[in-house]
Amino acid sequence: MVAMKRLVAVATAVVSAIVIAATGCSTGQGVDLGESSNHLVAAIAGEPDQLDPHKTSAYFSFEVLENVFDTLVEPDANLEMRPALAESWNVSPDQLSWTFHLRPGVTFHDGSPFTADDVVFSYRRIIDEQLANVDKFSAVTDVHAVDPLTVVIRVKAPTPNLLTNIGGFKGMAIVARRNVESGQIATHPVGTGPFAFQSQKSGDSITLTANPSYWGGAPKVPGVTFRFISEPSTALSALQAGEIDWTDSIPTQRVAQLRDDDSLHLAVTASNDYWYLALNQAHQPWDDVRARRAVAYGIDRAAIVAATSYGTAVANQLAIPEGNPWYTEYERYRYDPDTANRLLDEAGVGDVDLDMLVTSEYPETVTAAQVIADNLAPLGITVKIRTVDFATWLDEQNSGNFDMLMMGWLGNIDPDDFYYAQHHTNGTSNAQKFSNAEVDRLLDAGRVETNREAREDIYRRAATIIADQVSYIFLYNPSVIQAWVTNLSGYQARRDGAVRFRTASLTQDETS
């Protein structure tokens, strides 16, 4: 997920997860919580832009949709792909045909049966209408139903990350044709997931009710109400006052204090997300790798982590964090102003201005820019921070109108998600104009290599060259930070940020 981001897994899809946050902080009066007072009340930081999983790229939407829709397969807590609507699958000897055997007896929330035709319709919709995640089907040549419980996906080349592509986040959900053709999917989605959409109160909340026929077992709470609280301190106060049961809107400056608070459960979970700097290699002197390395040596990652996350993030020099099975150890760029100065001298770079593009809609970029400006000033690099709204940020990035920018990638699982779009010469999100023939060869090979050990070696080499040549200056991996009441059990914070309440339960007599 953005995928969560899945959000989300191309850069514009990831960063377009920003929607206008709701500013109201009501306590939820007037929201229909169903017949039971034991609804789980969760506070998220903004209102979904819409609820069509194939069209939205907003993280707030996917927080809700994670509980409404299913995919053929889905990541477990370790981000390994497991059965979901498909209970098993097999791959042909030539690796070009994947056969999925669907779970029998599954129904949509409206009572209609789930069949192979729904899978074909969902995937063809994304492909034919060129919807948000069509890139996930770049290797797919055909999708067809063999019988009501069997689907075959054909690919043009071995595709080891196909399972991740079709199940990594709910943007690849299986939808109901009638829900789409009626035009109701964006406002009243019908899925096969553990909870069914019940109602939405604009600017306030969305309420889901439990699906007693869910194939994974009926949820233990009668429903979930997602309240929209944009201010983290307000969400935390509501949690502490017993007005809500769960939130992922936690002020990072309060995390250290909350670790000792026995009145709630705090989870600070390492994520697969990362934040980075990109220097525009179409601009001088940043076309010289020595100048780019000088910046990489000249920034203090520890200071950036402290300023942007109050120490809850982990500094890293590659995209993939430690603890991930695709992690590669790399520690070249310690904070070393002397080395930075030497490299600038070797490159013949004197005093120079650097236009840094950031957006107020991601406040961490503004905060980090101030630290970076202080770091680079003694090197003769004057950082001119340009803070714009997000729509402008996207336009400026896409037009190449920047010297350096900062942004994050969210919701990655497969190593291809971390590197191809960003660093391949023909990558769709290679705004920095990086081009390296060996990286291209390795990233192309990684997309078709089916041997796990060989694939790990490919990405280890590619990641090292990407960092050595400073395609990105990787900064840190943030944490997933969530908190919930002590009488909420059966919930687990996940490193992909997916919010799943299917196994959550609340103690009746302590419910707010």
XYZ file of C-alpha atoms in Angstrom:
512
model
C 0.000 0.000 0.000
C 0.982 3.946 -0.617
C 0.857 2.553 -1.414
C 1.003 3.588 1.411
C 1.721 4.206 -0.081
C 1.063 2.546 -1.934
C 0.604 4.833 -0.522
C 1.988 3.563 -2.960
C 4.766 2.645 -5.736
C 5.512 5.176 -8.414
C 6.756 8.522 -7.177
C 3.829 10.618 -8.254
C 1.456 7.984 -6.902
C 3.362 7.933 -3.630
C 3.576 11.630 -3.090
C 0.106 12.402 -4.429
C -1.153 10.594 -1.350
C -1.539 14.064 0.150
C -5.156 15.195 0.211
C -6.567 18.289 1.850
C -6.712 17.335 5.519
C -9.967 17.824 7.334
C -9.642 20.555 9.910
C -12.640 19.699 12.049
C -12.001 18.065 15.391
C -15.498 17.073 16.436
C -15.992 14.261 18.888
C -18.141 12.406 16.396
C -21.634 13.370 17.577
C -24.201 12.357 15.017
C -22.085 9.552 13.555
C -24.041 6.320 13.284
C -22.040 3.776 15.224
C -24.561 1.021 14.638
C -26.505 -0.791 17.278
C -23.471 -1.695 19.337
C -21.422 0.782 21.332
C -18.465 -1.503 20.881
C -17.478 -0.058 17.502
C -13.770 0.564 17.203
C -13.137 4.286 16.667
C -9.943 5.075 14.750
C -8.564 8.553 14.050
C -6.779 9.142 10.748
C -5.160 12.400 9.689
C -7.336 13.240 6.702
C -10.437 12.443 4.723
C -10.250 10.039 1.760
C -10.577 11.788 -1.581
C -12.680 8.868 -2.858
C -13.111 5.175 -2.182
C -12.496 3.606 -5.593
C -9.326 1.562 -4.934
C -8.326 1.597 -8.610
C -8.457 5.375 -8.908
C -7.415 6.824 -5.569
C -3.779 7.296 -4.618
C -4.519 8.840 -1.201
C -3.126 7.074 1.847
C -6.185 8.109 3.862
C -8.350 6.228 1.355
C -6.251 3.093 1.630
C -6.398 3.126 5.425
C -10.147 2.614 5.051
C -10.056 0.405 1.945
C -7.613 -2.051 3.524
C -10.609 -3.180 5.570
C -13.187 -3.200 2.743
C -11.431 -4.948 -0.152
C -9.275 -7.991 -0.770
C -6.579 -8.836 -3.307
C -5.733 -12.242 -4.760
C -2.725 -12.463 -2.464
C -1.549 -10.175 0.317
C 1.578 -9.477 2.380
C 1.874 -10.958 5.836
C 3.555 -9.148 8.729
C 6.971 -9.962 7.220
C 5.799 -8.720 3.792
C 5.883 -12.195 2.293
C 2.984 -12.792 -0.084
C 0.318 -15.172 1.228
C -3.053 -16.497 -0.006
C -6.080 -14.209 0.143
C -8.858 -14.496 -2.471
C -6.598 -16.994 -4.211
C -6.011 -19.935 -1.896
C -3.166 -21.308 -4.046
C -1.298 -20.749 -7.292
C 1.264 -22.388 -9.528
C 3.663 -21.204 -12.211
C 4.405 -22.932 -15.514
C 7.917 -24.331 -16.111
C 8.724 -21.468 -18.499
C 7.606 -18.946 -15.822
C 5.241 -17.278 -18.304
C 1.885 -18.525 -17.016
C 0.516 -18.118 -13.497
C -2.594 -20.061 -12.522
C -4.552 -18.878 -9.478
C -7.051 -21.149 -7.738
C -9.693 -19.023 -6.080
C -11.260 -19.484 -2.688
C -14.751 -21.000 -3.040
C -17.850 -19.629 -1.323
C -16.678 -16.007 -1.098
C -19.318 -13.300 -1.556
C -19.281 -9.554 -1.976
C -20.907 -7.386 0.661
C -24.074 -7.165 -1.470
C -24.383 -10.972 -1.408
C -23.262 -11.587 -4.986
C -20.760 -14.436 -5.470
C -17.079 -13.767 -6.086
C -15.788 -15.564 -9.204
C -12.905 -15.549 -11.657
C -14.850 -13.106 -13.839
C -14.493 -10.489 -11.099
C -10.721 -10.876 -11.165
C -10.615 -10.516 -14.941
C -12.952 -7.498 -14.835
C -10.870 -5.784 -12.114
C -7.554 -6.274 -13.850
C -8.871 -5.421 -17.311
C -10.383 -2.249 -15.873
C -6.993 -1.090 -14.607
C -5.264 -2.034 -17.868
C -7.863 -0.825 -20.360
C -8.611 2.466 -18.593
C -4.927 3.077 -17.778
C -5.754 3.648 -14.120
C -3.367 4.576 -11.311
C -1.571 1.245 -11.019
C -1.428 0.128 -14.629
C 2.379 -0.060 -14.367
C 1.932 -3.127 -12.149
C 0.725 -4.965 -15.250
C 3.616 -3.920 -17.504
C 4.689 -7.559 -18.018
C 1.148 -8.958 -18.345
C -0.027 -10.033 -21.813
C -3.316 -11.735 -20.910
C -5.729 -12.351 -18.039
C -8.531 -14.865 -18.487
C -10.862 -17.128 -16.533
C -10.583 -20.863 -17.090
C -13.625 -21.622 -14.931
C -15.419 -19.790 -12.094
C -12.621 -20.554 -9.638
C -9.516 -20.414 -11.852
C -7.696 -17.417 -13.322
C -4.632 -17.481 -15.563
C -2.270 -14.524 -15.909
C 0.248 -14.677 -18.750
C 3.407 -12.565 -18.797
C 5.848 -11.723 -21.573
C 8.908 -12.603 -19.482
C 9.553 -14.265 -16.117
C 8.147 -11.881 -13.514
C 9.343 -12.793 -10.005
C 7.551 -9.819 -8.445
C 4.123 -10.567 -9.949
C 2.657 -11.547 -6.565
C 3.854 -8.306 -5.020
C 2.475 -6.355 -7.967
C -1.030 -7.804 -7.691
C -1.216 -8.039 -3.912
C 1.152 -5.524 -2.369
C -1.583 -3.006 -1.592
C -5.315 -2.469 -1.997
C -4.933 -0.416 -5.161
C -5.037 -3.828 -6.844
C -8.289 -4.828 -5.146
C -10.872 -7.103 -6.712
C -14.017 -5.020 -7.258
C -17.609 -5.831 -8.197
C -18.658 -5.027 -11.775
C -22.123 -3.838 -10.695
C -20.596 -1.469 -8.131
C -18.394 0.044 -10.835
C -21.022 0.245 -13.569
C -23.523 1.883 -11.220
C -20.987 4.620 -10.547
C -21.227 4.067 -6.800
C -17.800 2.623 -6.125
C -16.190 5.995 -5.328
C -18.747 6.824 -2.629
C -20.213 3.460 -1.589
C -17.679 0.716 -2.315
C -18.637 -2.955 -2.279
C -15.838 -5.415 -1.588
C -15.252 -8.877 -0.144
C -13.264 -7.672 2.870
C -13.822 -8.032 6.622
C -15.874 -4.828 6.862
C -18.571 -3.350 4.644
C -19.021 0.338 3.944
C -21.986 1.763 5.880
C -21.893 5.561 5.710
C -19.786 8.681 5.320
C -20.214 12.028 7.032
C -18.293 14.603 5.013
C -15.529 16.260 6.994
C -16.072 13.971 9.978
C -16.022 10.200 9.563
C -16.604 6.971 7.661
C -18.322 4.022 9.311
C -17.857 0.367 8.369
C -19.798 -2.625 9.680
C -18.470 -6.133 10.234
C -18.905 -8.689 7.441
C -20.120 -11.829 9.271
C -19.516 -13.915 6.133
C -15.881 -12.883 5.710
C -13.837 -15.782 4.373
C -11.132 -15.159 6.967
C -13.613 -15.326 9.838
C -16.033 -12.735 11.136
C -14.363 -9.683 12.735
C -14.464 -9.463 16.511
C -15.749 -5.886 16.581
C -19.147 -4.977 15.113
C -17.670 -2.162 13.083
C -15.030 0.527 12.672
C -15.556 4.272 12.532
C -12.708 6.258 10.974
C -12.705 9.834 12.260
C -10.772 12.554 10.446
C -8.527 14.492 12.843
C -5.810 16.414 11.045
C -3.928 17.744 14.079
C -1.780 15.055 15.780
C -1.976 16.664 19.208
C -5.772 16.675 18.956
C -5.830 13.012 17.961
C -3.564 12.107 20.867
C -5.728 14.062 23.305
C -8.808 12.252 22.002
C -7.060 8.911 22.535
C -6.043 9.798 26.070
C -9.574 11.032 26.829
C -11.109 7.766 25.634
C -12.912 9.402 22.688
C -11.094 7.180 20.179
C -9.479 3.754 20.388
C -6.658 3.992 17.850
C -4.685 6.561 15.873
C -1.656 6.820 13.628
C -1.567 10.589 14.042
C 1.000 10.901 16.826
C 3.244 13.964 17.398
C 6.786 12.624 17.033
C 7.999 14.976 19.765
C 5.734 13.111 22.209
C 6.970 9.602 21.394
C 9.721 9.487 24.025
C 7.251 10.519 26.716
C 4.548 8.132 25.508
C 6.891 5.147 25.730
C 6.445 5.317 29.517
C 2.683 5.910 29.432
C 0.951 2.768 30.683
C -2.482 4.145 29.818
C -2.031 3.393 26.128
C -0.109 1.090 23.823
C 2.501 2.752 21.620
C 4.006 1.042 18.570
C 7.068 2.444 16.812
C 7.653 0.022 13.951
C 10.448 0.138 11.388
C 8.974 0.808 7.964
C 9.997 0.171 4.364
C 9.549 3.848 3.538
C 12.501 6.117 2.843
C 13.278 9.806 2.386
C 15.919 11.095 0.025
C 17.546 14.038 -1.704
C 17.926 14.152 -5.481
C 20.375 16.464 -7.255
C 19.458 17.415 -10.813
C 22.197 15.977 -13.006
C 21.026 18.099 -15.924
C 22.326 21.159 -14.024
C 25.962 22.085 -13.429
C 27.881 21.370 -11.260
C 25.605 18.524 -10.156
C 26.370 16.627 -13.354
C 29.785 15.927 -11.773
C 29.661 12.950 -9.411
C 32.328 14.587 -7.226
C 30.033 17.542 -6.554
C 27.158 15.213 -5.721
C 29.395 13.193 -3.391
C 30.468 16.411 -1.705
C 26.846 17.079 -0.776
C 26.460 13.482 0.413
C 29.462 13.925 2.733
C 28.414 17.427 3.713
C 25.037 16.648 5.268
C 24.538 15.450 8.828
C 21.952 12.650 8.712
C 21.801 12.383 12.489
C 20.849 16.059 12.734
C 18.245 15.628 9.990
C 16.712 12.622 11.765
C 16.607 14.522 15.049
C 14.979 17.564 13.479
C 12.412 15.796 11.326
C 11.392 12.875 13.514
C 12.730 13.538 17.019
C 14.887 10.451 16.603
C 12.084 8.051 15.683
C 13.495 7.474 12.188
C 16.677 5.544 11.371
C 19.421 7.107 9.274
C 20.278 5.046 6.209
C 22.471 5.434 3.140
C 20.443 3.121 0.897
C 16.722 2.858 0.311
C 16.041 -0.531 1.911
C 16.197 -0.582 5.720
C 17.982 -3.018 7.964
C 15.694 -5.886 8.883
C 14.310 -6.126 5.372
C 15.478 -9.340 3.625
C 16.735 -7.219 0.694
C 18.865 -4.961 2.919
C 22.408 -4.165 1.775
C 24.936 -2.761 4.223
C 26.431 0.520 3.003
C 28.164 3.196 5.083
C 30.274 5.275 2.703
C 28.907 8.746 3.410
C 29.703 9.622 6.991
C 29.337 13.301 7.894
C 32.742 14.609 6.779
C 33.003 18.290 5.771
C 36.732 17.963 5.058
C 36.120 15.266 2.440
C 33.266 17.329 1.046
C 35.548 20.356 0.639
C 38.239 18.248 -1.045
C 35.753 16.835 -3.552
C 34.441 20.304 -4.393
C 38.006 21.477 -4.988
C 38.716 18.478 -7.230
C 35.579 19.247 -9.224
C 36.542 22.902 -9.524
C 33.415 24.057 -7.729
C 33.676 27.401 -5.987
C 30.900 29.194 -4.161
C 27.628 28.069 -5.673
C 23.891 28.548 -5.145
C 21.651 25.488 -4.837
C 17.905 25.764 -5.432
C 16.190 23.266 -3.099
C 12.579 22.372 -3.853
C 10.396 21.370 -0.887
C 6.685 21.428 -0.101
C 4.807 22.644 2.931
C 2.430 19.698 2.531
C 5.281 17.459 3.672
C 6.622 19.522 6.604
C 9.616 17.225 7.097
C 11.026 18.437 3.787
C 10.954 22.039 5.005
C 12.543 21.136 8.338
C 15.264 19.038 6.716
C 16.007 21.784 4.196
C 16.891 24.165 7.003
C 19.345 21.657 8.499
C 20.852 20.975 5.082
C 21.266 24.673 4.384
C 23.184 25.056 7.661
C 25.321 21.979 6.862
C 26.312 23.133 3.378
C 26.883 26.841 4.037
C 30.462 26.332 5.361
C 31.251 24.494 2.097
C 30.401 27.553 0.041
C 27.063 26.085 -1.063
C 24.235 28.523 -0.448
C 20.967 26.597 -0.268
C 18.022 28.654 -1.419
C 14.969 26.892 -0.032
C 11.935 27.130 -2.307
C 8.759 26.052 -0.493
C 5.748 25.484 -2.734
C 2.378 23.742 -2.599
C 2.393 20.117 -3.622
C 0.814 20.577 -7.040
C 3.542 23.077 -7.899
C 6.182 20.755 -6.447
C 5.061 18.021 -8.834
C 5.097 20.395 -11.813
C 8.576 21.659 -10.955
C 9.905 18.137 -10.419
C 8.449 16.885 -13.693
C 9.826 19.873 -15.639
C 13.275 19.548 -14.040
C 13.095 23.033 -12.545
C 15.215 22.363 -9.465
C 18.788 21.788 -8.360
C 17.844 19.550 -5.442
C 14.607 18.248 -3.999
C 13.557 16.138 -1.036
C 10.765 13.607 -0.969
C 9.853 10.137 0.237
C 8.851 6.798 -1.250
C 6.247 4.856 0.678
C 4.842 1.345 0.648
C 7.617 -0.496 -1.165
C 7.956 -4.268 -0.830
C 9.879 -5.790 -3.732
C 13.352 -4.382 -4.520
C 12.111 -3.434 -7.976
C 9.761 -0.987 -6.204
C 12.744 0.705 -4.542
C 14.955 1.183 -7.567
C 13.606 0.728 -11.108
C 11.321 3.726 -11.614
C 13.738 5.978 -9.744
C 17.140 5.008 -11.161
C 16.744 3.263 -14.510
C 17.552 5.569 -17.423
C 13.989 5.073 -18.656
C 12.442 5.059 -15.182
C 9.154 6.884 -14.899
C 10.293 8.790 -11.795
C 13.923 9.492 -12.688
C 13.531 13.266 -12.283
C 17.221 13.634 -11.411
C 18.206 12.337 -14.894
C 20.512 9.603 -13.627
C 21.816 7.240 -16.288
C 24.212 4.351 -15.787
C 24.448 1.452 -18.249
C 25.414 -1.099 -15.603
C 22.539 -0.048 -13.321
C 20.142 -0.329 -16.252
C 21.435 -3.813 -17.048
C 21.137 -4.949 -13.438
C 17.655 -3.497 -12.901
C 16.417 -5.077 -16.114
C 17.927 -8.407 -15.036
C 16.352 -8.161 -11.586
C 12.900 -7.980 -13.135
C 13.226 -11.401 -14.749
C 15.600 -13.293 -12.425
C 13.660 -15.994 -10.580
C 16.489 -17.364 -8.424
C 16.273 -15.609 -5.067
C 20.000 -15.614 -4.280
C 20.922 -14.407 -7.746
C 18.303 -11.700 -7.502
C 19.625 -10.558 -4.115
C 23.099 -10.240 -5.635
C 21.740 -8.214 -8.561
C 20.044 -5.677 -6.308
C 22.994 -5.531 -3.936
C 25.240 -4.504 -6.822
C 22.707 -2.106 -8.315
C 22.044 -0.392 -4.979
C 25.763 0.072 -4.336
C 26.363 1.706 -7.726
C 23.293 3.928 -7.287
C 24.690 5.191 -3.987
C 28.305 5.414 -5.196
C 27.203 7.489 -8.186
C 24.794 9.502 -6.032
C 21.635 9.086 -8.028
C 19.872 9.777 -4.722
C 21.303 10.866 -1.398
C 19.375 8.565 0.920
C 18.578 10.089 4.303
C 16.520 7.888 6.593
C 13.796 5.290 7.017
C 10.889 6.634 9.079
C 8.928 4.541 11.530
C 5.257 3.633 11.497
C 3.974 5.240 14.714
C 0.600 4.223 16.073
C -1.082 4.165 19.466
C -4.181 2.517 20.831
C -6.072 1.948 24.083
C -4.981 -0.886 26.324
C -8.297 -2.717 25.965
C -7.783 -3.058 22.206
C -6.127 -6.384 21.405
C -5.489 -8.459 18.306
C -4.125 -5.514 16.347
C -0.573 -5.310 14.984
C 1.260 -2.284 13.596
C 2.792 -3.273 10.272
C 5.955 -2.069 8.557
C 4.023 -1.451 5.316
C 1.598 0.852 7.148
C -1.436 -1.270 6.230
C -4.167 -0.756 8.845
C -5.983 -4.070 9.372
C -8.707 -4.338 12.007
C -9.974 -7.762 10.939
C -8.607 -9.496 14.073
C -8.947 -6.588 16.513
C -11.178 -6.819 19.566
C -12.243 -4.425 22.292
C -13.025 -5.246 25.886
C -16.728 -4.427 26.238
C -16.740 -2.672 29.594
C -13.834 -0.332 28.802
C -14.992 0.897 25.428
C -15.265 4.646 25.012
